[in-house]
PDB file of C-alpha atoms in Angstrom:
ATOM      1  CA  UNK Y   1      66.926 -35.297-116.925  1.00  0.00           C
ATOM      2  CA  UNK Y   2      65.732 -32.303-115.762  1.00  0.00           C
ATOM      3  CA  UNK Y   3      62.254 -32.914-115.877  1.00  0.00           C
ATOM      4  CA  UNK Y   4      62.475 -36.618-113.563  1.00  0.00           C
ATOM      5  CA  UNK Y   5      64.510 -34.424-111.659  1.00  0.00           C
ATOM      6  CA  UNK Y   6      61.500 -31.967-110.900  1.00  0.00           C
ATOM      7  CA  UNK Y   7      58.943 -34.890-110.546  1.00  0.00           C
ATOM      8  CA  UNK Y   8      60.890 -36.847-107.370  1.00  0.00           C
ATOM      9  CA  UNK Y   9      60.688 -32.768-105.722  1.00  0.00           C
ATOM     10  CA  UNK Y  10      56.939 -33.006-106.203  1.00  0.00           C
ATOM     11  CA  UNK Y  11      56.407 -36.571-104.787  1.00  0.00           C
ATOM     12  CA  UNK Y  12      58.823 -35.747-101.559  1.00  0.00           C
ATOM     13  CA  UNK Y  13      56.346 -32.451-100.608  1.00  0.00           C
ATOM     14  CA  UNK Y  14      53.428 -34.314-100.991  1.00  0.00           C
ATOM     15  CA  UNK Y  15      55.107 -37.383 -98.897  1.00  0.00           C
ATOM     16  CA  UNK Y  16      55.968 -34.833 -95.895  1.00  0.00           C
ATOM     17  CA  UNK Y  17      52.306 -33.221 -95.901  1.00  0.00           C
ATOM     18  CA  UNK Y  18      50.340 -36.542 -95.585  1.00  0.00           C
ATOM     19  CA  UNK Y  19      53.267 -37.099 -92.930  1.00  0.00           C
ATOM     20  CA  UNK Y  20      52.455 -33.953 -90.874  1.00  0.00           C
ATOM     21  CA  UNK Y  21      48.377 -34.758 -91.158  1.00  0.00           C
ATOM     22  CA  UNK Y  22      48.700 -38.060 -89.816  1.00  0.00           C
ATOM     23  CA  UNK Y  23      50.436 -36.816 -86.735  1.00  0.00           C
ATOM     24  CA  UNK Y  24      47.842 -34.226 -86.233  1.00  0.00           C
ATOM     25  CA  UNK Y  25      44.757 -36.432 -86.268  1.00  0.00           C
ATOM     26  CA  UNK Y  26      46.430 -38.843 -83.641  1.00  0.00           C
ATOM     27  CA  UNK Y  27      44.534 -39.798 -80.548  1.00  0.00           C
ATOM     28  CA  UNK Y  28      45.739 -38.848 -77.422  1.00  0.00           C
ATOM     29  CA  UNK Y  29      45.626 -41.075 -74.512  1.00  0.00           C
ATOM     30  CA  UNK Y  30      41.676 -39.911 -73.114  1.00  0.00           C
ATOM     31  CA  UNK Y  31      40.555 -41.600 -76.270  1.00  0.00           C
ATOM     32  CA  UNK Y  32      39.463 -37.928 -77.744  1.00  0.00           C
ATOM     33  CA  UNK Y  33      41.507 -36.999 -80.592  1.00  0.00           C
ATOM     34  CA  UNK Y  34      44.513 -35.399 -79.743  1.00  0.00           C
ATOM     35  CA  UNK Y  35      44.097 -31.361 -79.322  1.00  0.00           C
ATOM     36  CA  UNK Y  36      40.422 -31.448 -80.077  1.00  0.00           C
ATOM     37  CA  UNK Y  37      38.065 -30.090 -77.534  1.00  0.00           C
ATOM     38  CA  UNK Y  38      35.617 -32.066 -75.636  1.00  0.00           C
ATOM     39  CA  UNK Y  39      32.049 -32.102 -76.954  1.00  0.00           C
ATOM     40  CA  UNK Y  40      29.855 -29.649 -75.203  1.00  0.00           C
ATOM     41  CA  UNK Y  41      27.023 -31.108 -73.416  1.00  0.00           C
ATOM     42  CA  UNK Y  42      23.768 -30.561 -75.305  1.00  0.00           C
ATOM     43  CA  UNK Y  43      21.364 -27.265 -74.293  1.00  0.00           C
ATOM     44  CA  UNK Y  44      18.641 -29.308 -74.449  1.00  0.00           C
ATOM     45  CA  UNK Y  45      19.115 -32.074 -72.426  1.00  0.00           C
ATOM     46  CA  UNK Y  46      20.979 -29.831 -69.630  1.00  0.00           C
ATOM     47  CA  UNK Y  47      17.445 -27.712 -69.919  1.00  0.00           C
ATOM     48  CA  UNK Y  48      16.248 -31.341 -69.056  1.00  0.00           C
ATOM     49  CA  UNK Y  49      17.950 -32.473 -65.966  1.00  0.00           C
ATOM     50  CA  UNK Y  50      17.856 -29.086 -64.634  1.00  0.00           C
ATOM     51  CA  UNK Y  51      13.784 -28.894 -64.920  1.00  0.00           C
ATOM     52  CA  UNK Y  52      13.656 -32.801 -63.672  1.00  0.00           C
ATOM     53  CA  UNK Y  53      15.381 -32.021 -60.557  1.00  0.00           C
ATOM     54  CA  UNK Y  54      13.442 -28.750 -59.629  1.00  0.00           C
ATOM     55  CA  UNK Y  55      10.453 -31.004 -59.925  1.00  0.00           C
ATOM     56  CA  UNK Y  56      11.964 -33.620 -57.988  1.00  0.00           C
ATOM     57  CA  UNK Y  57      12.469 -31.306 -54.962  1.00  0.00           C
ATOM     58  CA  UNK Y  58       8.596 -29.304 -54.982  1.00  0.00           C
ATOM     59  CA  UNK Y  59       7.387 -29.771 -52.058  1.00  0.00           C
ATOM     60  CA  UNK Y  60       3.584 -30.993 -52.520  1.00  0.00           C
ATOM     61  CA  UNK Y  61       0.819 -28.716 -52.034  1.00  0.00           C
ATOM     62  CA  UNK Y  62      -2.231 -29.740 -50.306  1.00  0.00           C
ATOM     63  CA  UNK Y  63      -5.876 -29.459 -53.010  1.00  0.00           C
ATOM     64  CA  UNK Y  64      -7.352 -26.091 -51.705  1.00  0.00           C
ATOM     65  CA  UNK Y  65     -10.285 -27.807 -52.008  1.00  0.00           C
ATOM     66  CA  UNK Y  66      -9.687 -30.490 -49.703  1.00  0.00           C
ATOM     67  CA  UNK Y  67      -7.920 -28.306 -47.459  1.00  0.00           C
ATOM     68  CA  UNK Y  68     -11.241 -25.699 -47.296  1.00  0.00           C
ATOM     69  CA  UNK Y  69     -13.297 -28.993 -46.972  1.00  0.00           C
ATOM     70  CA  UNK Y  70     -14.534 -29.609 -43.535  1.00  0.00           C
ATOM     71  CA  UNK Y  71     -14.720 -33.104 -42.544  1.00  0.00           C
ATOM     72  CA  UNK Y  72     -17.588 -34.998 -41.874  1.00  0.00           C
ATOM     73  CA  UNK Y  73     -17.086 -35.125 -37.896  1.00  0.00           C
ATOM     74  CA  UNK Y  74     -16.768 -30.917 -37.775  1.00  0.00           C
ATOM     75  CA  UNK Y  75     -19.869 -30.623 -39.719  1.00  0.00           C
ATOM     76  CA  UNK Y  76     -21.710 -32.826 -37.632  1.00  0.00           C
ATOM     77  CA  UNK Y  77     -20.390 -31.387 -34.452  1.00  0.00           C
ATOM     78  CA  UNK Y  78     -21.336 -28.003 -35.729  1.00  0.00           C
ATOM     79  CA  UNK Y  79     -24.664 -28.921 -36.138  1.00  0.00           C
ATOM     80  CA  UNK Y  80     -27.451 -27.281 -33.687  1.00  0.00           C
ATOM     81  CA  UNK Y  81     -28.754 -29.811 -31.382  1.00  0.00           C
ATOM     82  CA  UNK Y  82     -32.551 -29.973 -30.209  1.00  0.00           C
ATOM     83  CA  UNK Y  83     -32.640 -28.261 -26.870  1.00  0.00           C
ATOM     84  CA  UNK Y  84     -33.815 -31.432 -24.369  1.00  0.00           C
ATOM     85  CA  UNK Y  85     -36.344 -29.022 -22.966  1.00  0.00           C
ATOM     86  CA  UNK Y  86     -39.660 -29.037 -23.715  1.00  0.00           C
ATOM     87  CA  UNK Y  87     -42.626 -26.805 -23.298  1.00  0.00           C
ATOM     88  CA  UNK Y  88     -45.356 -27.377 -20.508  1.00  0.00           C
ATOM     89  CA  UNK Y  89     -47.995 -29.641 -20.332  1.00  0.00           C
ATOM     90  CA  UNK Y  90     -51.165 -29.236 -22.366  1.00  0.00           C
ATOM     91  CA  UNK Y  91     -54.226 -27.085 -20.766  1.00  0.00           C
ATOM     92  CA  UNK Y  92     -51.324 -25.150 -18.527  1.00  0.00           C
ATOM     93  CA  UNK Y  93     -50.590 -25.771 -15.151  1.00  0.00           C
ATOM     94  CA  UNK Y  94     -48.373 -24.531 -12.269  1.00  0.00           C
ATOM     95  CA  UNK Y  95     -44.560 -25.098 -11.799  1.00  0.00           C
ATOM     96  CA  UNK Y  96     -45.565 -28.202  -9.438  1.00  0.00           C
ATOM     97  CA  UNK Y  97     -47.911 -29.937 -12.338  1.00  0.00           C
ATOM     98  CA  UNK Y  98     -51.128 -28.895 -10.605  1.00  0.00           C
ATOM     99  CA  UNK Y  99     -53.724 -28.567 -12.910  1.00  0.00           C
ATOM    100  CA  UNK Y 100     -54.644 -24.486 -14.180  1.00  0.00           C
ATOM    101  CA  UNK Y 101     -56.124 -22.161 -12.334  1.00  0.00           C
ATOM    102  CA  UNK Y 102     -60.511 -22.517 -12.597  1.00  0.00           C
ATOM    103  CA  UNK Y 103     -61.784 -19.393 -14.133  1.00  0.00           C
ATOM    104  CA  UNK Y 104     -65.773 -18.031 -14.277  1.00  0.00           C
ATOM    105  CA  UNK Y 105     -66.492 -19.846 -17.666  1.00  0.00           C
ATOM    106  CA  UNK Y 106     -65.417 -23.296 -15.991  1.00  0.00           C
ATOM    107  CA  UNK Y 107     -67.401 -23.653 -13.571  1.00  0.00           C
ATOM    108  CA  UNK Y 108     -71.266 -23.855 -12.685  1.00  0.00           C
ATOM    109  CA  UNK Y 109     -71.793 -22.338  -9.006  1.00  0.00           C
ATOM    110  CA  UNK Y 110     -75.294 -23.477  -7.115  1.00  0.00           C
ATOM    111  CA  UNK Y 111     -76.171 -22.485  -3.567  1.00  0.00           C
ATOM    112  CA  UNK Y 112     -78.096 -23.974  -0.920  1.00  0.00           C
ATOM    113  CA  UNK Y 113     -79.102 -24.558   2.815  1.00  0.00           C
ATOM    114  CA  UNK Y 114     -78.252 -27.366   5.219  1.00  0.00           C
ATOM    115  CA  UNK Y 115     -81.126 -28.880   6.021  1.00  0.00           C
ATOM    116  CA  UNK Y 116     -80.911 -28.262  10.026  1.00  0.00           C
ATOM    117  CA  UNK Y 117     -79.841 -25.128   9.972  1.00  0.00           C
ATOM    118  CA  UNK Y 118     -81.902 -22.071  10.166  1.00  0.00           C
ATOM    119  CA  UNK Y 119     -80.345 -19.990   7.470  1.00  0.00           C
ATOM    120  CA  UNK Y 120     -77.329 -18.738   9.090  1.00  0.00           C
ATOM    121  CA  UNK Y 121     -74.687 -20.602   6.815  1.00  0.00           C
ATOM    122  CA  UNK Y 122     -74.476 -20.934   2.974  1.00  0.00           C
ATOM    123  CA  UNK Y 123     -73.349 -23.564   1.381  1.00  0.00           C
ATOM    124  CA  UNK Y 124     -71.375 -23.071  -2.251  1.00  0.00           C
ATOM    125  CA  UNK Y 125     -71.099 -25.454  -4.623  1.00  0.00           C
ATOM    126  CA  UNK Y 126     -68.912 -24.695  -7.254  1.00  0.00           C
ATOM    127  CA  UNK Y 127     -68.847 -27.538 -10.423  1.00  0.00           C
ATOM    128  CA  UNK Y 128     -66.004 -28.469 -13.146  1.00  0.00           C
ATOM    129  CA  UNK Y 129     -68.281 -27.740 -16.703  1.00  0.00           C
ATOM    130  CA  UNK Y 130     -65.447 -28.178 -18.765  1.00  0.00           C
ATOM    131  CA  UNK Y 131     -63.856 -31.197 -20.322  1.00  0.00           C
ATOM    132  CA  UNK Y 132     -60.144 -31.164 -18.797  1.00  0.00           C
ATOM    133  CA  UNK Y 133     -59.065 -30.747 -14.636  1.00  0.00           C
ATOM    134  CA  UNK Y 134     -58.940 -27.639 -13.073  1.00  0.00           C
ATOM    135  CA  UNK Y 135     -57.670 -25.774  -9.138  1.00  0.00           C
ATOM    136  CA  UNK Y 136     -60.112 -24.120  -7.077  1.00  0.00           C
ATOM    137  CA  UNK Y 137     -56.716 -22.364  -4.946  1.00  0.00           C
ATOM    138  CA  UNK Y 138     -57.545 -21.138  -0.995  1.00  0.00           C
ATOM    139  CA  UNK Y 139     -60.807 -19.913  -0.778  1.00  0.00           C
ATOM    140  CA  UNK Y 140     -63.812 -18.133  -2.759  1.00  0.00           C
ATOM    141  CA  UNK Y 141     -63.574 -14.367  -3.346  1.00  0.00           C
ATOM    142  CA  UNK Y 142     -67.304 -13.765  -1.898  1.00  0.00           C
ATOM    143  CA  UNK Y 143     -68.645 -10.084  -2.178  1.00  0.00           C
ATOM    144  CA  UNK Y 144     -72.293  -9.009  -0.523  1.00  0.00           C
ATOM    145  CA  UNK Y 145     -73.734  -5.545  -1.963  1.00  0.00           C
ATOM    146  CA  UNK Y 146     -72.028  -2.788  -3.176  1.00  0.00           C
ATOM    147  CA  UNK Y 147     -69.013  -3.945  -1.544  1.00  0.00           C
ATOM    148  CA  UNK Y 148     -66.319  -4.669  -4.474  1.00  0.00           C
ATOM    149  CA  UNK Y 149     -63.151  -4.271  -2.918  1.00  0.00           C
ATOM    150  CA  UNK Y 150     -63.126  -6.787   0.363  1.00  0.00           C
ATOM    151  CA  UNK Y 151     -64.210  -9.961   0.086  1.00  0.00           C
ATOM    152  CA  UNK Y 152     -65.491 -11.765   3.532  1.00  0.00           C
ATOM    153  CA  UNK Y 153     -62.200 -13.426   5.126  1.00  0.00           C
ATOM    154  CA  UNK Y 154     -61.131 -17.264   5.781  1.00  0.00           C
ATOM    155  CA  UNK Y 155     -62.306 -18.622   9.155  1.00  0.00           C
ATOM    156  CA  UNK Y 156     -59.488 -21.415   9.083  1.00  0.00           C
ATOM    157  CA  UNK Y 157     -56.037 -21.978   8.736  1.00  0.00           C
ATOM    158  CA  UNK Y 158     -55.038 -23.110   4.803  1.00  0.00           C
ATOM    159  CA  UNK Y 159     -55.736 -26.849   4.254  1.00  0.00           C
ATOM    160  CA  UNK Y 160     -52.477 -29.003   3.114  1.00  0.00           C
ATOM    161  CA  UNK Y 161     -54.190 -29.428  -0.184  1.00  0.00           C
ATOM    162  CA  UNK Y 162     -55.852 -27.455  -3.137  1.00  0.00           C
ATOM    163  CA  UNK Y 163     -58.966 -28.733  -4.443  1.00  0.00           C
ATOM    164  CA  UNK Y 164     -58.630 -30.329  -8.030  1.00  0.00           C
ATOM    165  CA  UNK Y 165     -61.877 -31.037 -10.103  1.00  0.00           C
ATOM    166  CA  UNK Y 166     -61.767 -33.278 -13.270  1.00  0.00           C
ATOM    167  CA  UNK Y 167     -64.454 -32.457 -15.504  1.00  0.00           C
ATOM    168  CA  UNK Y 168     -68.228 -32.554 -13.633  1.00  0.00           C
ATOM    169  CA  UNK Y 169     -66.610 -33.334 -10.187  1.00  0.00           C
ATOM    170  CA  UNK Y 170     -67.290 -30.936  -7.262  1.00  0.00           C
ATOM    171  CA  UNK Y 171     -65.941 -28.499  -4.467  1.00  0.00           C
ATOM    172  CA  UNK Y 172     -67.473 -27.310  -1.670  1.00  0.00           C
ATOM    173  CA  UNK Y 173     -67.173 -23.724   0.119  1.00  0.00           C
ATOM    174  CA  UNK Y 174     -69.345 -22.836   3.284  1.00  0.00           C
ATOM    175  CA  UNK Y 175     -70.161 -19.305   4.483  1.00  0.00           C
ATOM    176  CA  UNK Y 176     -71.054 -18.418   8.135  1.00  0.00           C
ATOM    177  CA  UNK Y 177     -73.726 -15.529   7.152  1.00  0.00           C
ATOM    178  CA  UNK Y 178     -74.164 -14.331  10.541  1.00  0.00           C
ATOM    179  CA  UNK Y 179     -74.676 -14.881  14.038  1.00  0.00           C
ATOM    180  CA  UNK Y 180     -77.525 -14.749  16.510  1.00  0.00           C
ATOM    181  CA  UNK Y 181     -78.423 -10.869  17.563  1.00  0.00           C
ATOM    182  CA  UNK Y 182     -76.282  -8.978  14.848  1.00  0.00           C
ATOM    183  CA  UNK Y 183     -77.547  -6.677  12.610  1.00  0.00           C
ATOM    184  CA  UNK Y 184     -78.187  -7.822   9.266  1.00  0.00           C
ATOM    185  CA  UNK Y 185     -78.842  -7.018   5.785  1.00  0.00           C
ATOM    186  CA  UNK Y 186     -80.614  -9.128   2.921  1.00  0.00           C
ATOM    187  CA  UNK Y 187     -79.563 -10.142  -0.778  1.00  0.00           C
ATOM    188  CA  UNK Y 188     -80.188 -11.717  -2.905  1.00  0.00           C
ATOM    189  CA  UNK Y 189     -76.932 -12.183  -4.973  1.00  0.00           C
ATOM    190  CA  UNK Y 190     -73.688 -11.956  -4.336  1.00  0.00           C
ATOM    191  CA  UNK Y 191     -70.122 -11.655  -6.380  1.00  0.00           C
ATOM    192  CA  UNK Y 192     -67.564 -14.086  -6.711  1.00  0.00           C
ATOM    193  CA  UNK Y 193     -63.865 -14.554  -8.161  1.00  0.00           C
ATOM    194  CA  UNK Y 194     -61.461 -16.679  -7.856  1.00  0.00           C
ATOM    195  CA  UNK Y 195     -57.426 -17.012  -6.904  1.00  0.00           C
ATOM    196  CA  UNK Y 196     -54.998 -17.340 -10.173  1.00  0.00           C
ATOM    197  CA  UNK Y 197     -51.433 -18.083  -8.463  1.00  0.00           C
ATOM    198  CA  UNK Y 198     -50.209 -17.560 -12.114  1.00  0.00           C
ATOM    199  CA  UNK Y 199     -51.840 -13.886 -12.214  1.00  0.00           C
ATOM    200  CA  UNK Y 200     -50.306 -10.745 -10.403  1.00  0.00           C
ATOM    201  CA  UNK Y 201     -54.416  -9.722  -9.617  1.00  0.00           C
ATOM    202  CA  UNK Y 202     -57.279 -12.193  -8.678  1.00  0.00           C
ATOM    203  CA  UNK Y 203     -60.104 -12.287 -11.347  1.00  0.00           C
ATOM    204  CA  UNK Y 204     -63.144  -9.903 -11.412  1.00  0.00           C
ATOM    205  CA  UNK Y 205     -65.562 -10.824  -9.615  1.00  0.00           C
ATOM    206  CA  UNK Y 206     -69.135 -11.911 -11.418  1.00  0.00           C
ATOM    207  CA  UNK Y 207     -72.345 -11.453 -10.148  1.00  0.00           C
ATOM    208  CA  UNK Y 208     -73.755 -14.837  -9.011  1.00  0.00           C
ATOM    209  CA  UNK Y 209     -78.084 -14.944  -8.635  1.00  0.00           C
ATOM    210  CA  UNK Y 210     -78.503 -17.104  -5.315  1.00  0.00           C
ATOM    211  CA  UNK Y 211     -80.499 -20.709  -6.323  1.00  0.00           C
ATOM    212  CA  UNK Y 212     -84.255 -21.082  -6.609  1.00  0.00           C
ATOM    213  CA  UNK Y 213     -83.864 -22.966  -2.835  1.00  0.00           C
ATOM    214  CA  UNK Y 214     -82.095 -20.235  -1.174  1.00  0.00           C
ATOM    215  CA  UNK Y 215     -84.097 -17.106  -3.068  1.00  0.00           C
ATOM    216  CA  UNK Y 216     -81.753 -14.911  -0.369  1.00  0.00           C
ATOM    217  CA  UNK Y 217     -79.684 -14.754   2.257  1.00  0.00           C
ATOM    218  CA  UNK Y 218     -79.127 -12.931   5.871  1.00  0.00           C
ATOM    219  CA  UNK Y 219     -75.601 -11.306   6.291  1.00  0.00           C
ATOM    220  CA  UNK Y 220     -74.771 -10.020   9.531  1.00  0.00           C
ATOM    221  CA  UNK Y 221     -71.904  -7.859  10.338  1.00  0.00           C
ATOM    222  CA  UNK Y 222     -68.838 -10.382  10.139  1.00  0.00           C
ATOM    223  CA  UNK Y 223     -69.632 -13.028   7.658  1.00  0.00           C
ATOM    224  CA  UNK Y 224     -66.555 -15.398   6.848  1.00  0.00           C
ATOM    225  CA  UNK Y 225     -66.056 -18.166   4.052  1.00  0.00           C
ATOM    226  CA  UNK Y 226     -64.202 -21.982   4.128  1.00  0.00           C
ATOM    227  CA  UNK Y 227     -61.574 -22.833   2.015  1.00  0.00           C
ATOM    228  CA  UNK Y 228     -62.360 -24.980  -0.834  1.00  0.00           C
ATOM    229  CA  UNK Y 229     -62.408 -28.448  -0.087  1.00  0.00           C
ATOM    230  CA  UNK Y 230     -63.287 -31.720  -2.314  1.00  0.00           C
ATOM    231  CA  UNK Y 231     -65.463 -33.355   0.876  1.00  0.00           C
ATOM    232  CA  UNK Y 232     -68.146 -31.349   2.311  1.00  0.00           C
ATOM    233  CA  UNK Y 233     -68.156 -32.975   5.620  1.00  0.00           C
ATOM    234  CA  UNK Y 234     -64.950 -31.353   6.396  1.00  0.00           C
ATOM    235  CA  UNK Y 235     -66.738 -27.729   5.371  1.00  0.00           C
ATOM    236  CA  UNK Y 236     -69.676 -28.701   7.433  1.00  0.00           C
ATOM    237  CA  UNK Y 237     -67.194 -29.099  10.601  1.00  0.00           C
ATOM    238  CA  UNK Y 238     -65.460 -25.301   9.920  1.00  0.00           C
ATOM    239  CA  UNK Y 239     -68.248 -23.822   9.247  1.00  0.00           C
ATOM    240  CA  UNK Y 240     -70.374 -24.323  11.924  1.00  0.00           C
ATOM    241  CA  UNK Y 241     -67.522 -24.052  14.886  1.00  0.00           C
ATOM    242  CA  UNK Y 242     -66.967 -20.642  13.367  1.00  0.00           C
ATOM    243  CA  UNK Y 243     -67.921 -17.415  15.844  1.00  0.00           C
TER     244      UNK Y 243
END
């Protein structure tokens, strides 16, 4: 007896503990198990979200190289243009486009008489050697002598035009030598330069032998030269009205 009697003790403790563990693992009414803590969200995936939202919000940066990149329009536009000026025309010329300024080496000079006049007037003839146009401007620096520093004066007012010579044409100069009853001197050269409107000074002047016709001239005490002029009828009319 007393041993059945310690046997039903045993079975009633061990009927009241499985009791008491059922009730503890019940679920509660959130569908967790009743007084167990919720799970704690994993480190990892909260590292995650958190870097997937930072990204989300970066604002983009423009490429430093396509921001340091000029474009195609501001490259051209920077570009130096050709100036639209250009340089003057070949063999020089004045600001007007008259041909350059004839110099000694251009031209051949020859001298000579009219035929009905006694020797008082000279005539110059002054001849383009060269291959390209050049401007005989106002008149003839003519020297007589040892005089270097005066040349003989216009007798006439400035024509409207200068004389241009293309390559072997002429111009014509006449010199009133002197004058019935003055006092004269002979020679039988004579200097002569020419006006640059380019050049600050006129040219030297170059000694000139008078033509195998003319051998020498008579200068009295006022002797005056023409203007250049293409037709040597109008030289023939100044030059022998002048007193």
């Amino acid at each position: 007896m007393r041993a059945a009697r310690t046997s039903w003790k045993t079975y009633a403790l061990g009927a009241a503990a499985v009791a008491a563990m059922l009730s503890a693992t019940a679920c509660g009414p959130d569908g967790t198990e009743d007084g167990a803590a919720s799970p704690a969200p994993s480190g990892t995936a909260s590292a995650s979200a958190s870097a997937s939202a930072s990204e989300s919000v970066k604002p983009t940066a423009p490429s430093p190289s396509d921001s340091a990149k000029p474009s195609a329009s501001a490259s051209e536009s920077a570009k130096p243009k050709p100036s639209a000026t250009g340089s003057g025309k070949p063999g020089g010329g004045d600001s007007k486009g008259r041909a350059r300024a004839c110099a000694d080496q251009d031209l051949s000079i020859d001298t000579s008489y009219w035929a009905h006049d006694s020797g008082q007037h000279l005539l110059i003839t002054a001849t383009n050697a060269t291959d390209t146009p050049c401007t005989l401007y106002a008149y003839p620096f003519l020297y007589f002598g040892q005089e270097t520093e005066n040349p003989l004066p216009p007798m006439e007012s400035p024509p409207k035009a200068v004389a241009t010579i293309g390559p072997k044409q002429k111009a014509y100069a006449g010199v009133k030598l002197f004058l019935g009853g003055e006092k004269t001197d002979t020679y039988e050269s004579f200097g002569i330069a020419y006006k640059d409107p380019s050049s600050s000074t006129d040219g030297a002047a170059i000694d000139v032998s008078l033509s195998d016709d003319v051998r020498f001239v008579t200068v009295g005490q006022n002797p005056s030269v023409t203007f250049w002029n293409l037709d040597r009828r109008e030289v023939e009319k100044f030059v022998f009205k002048a007193r």
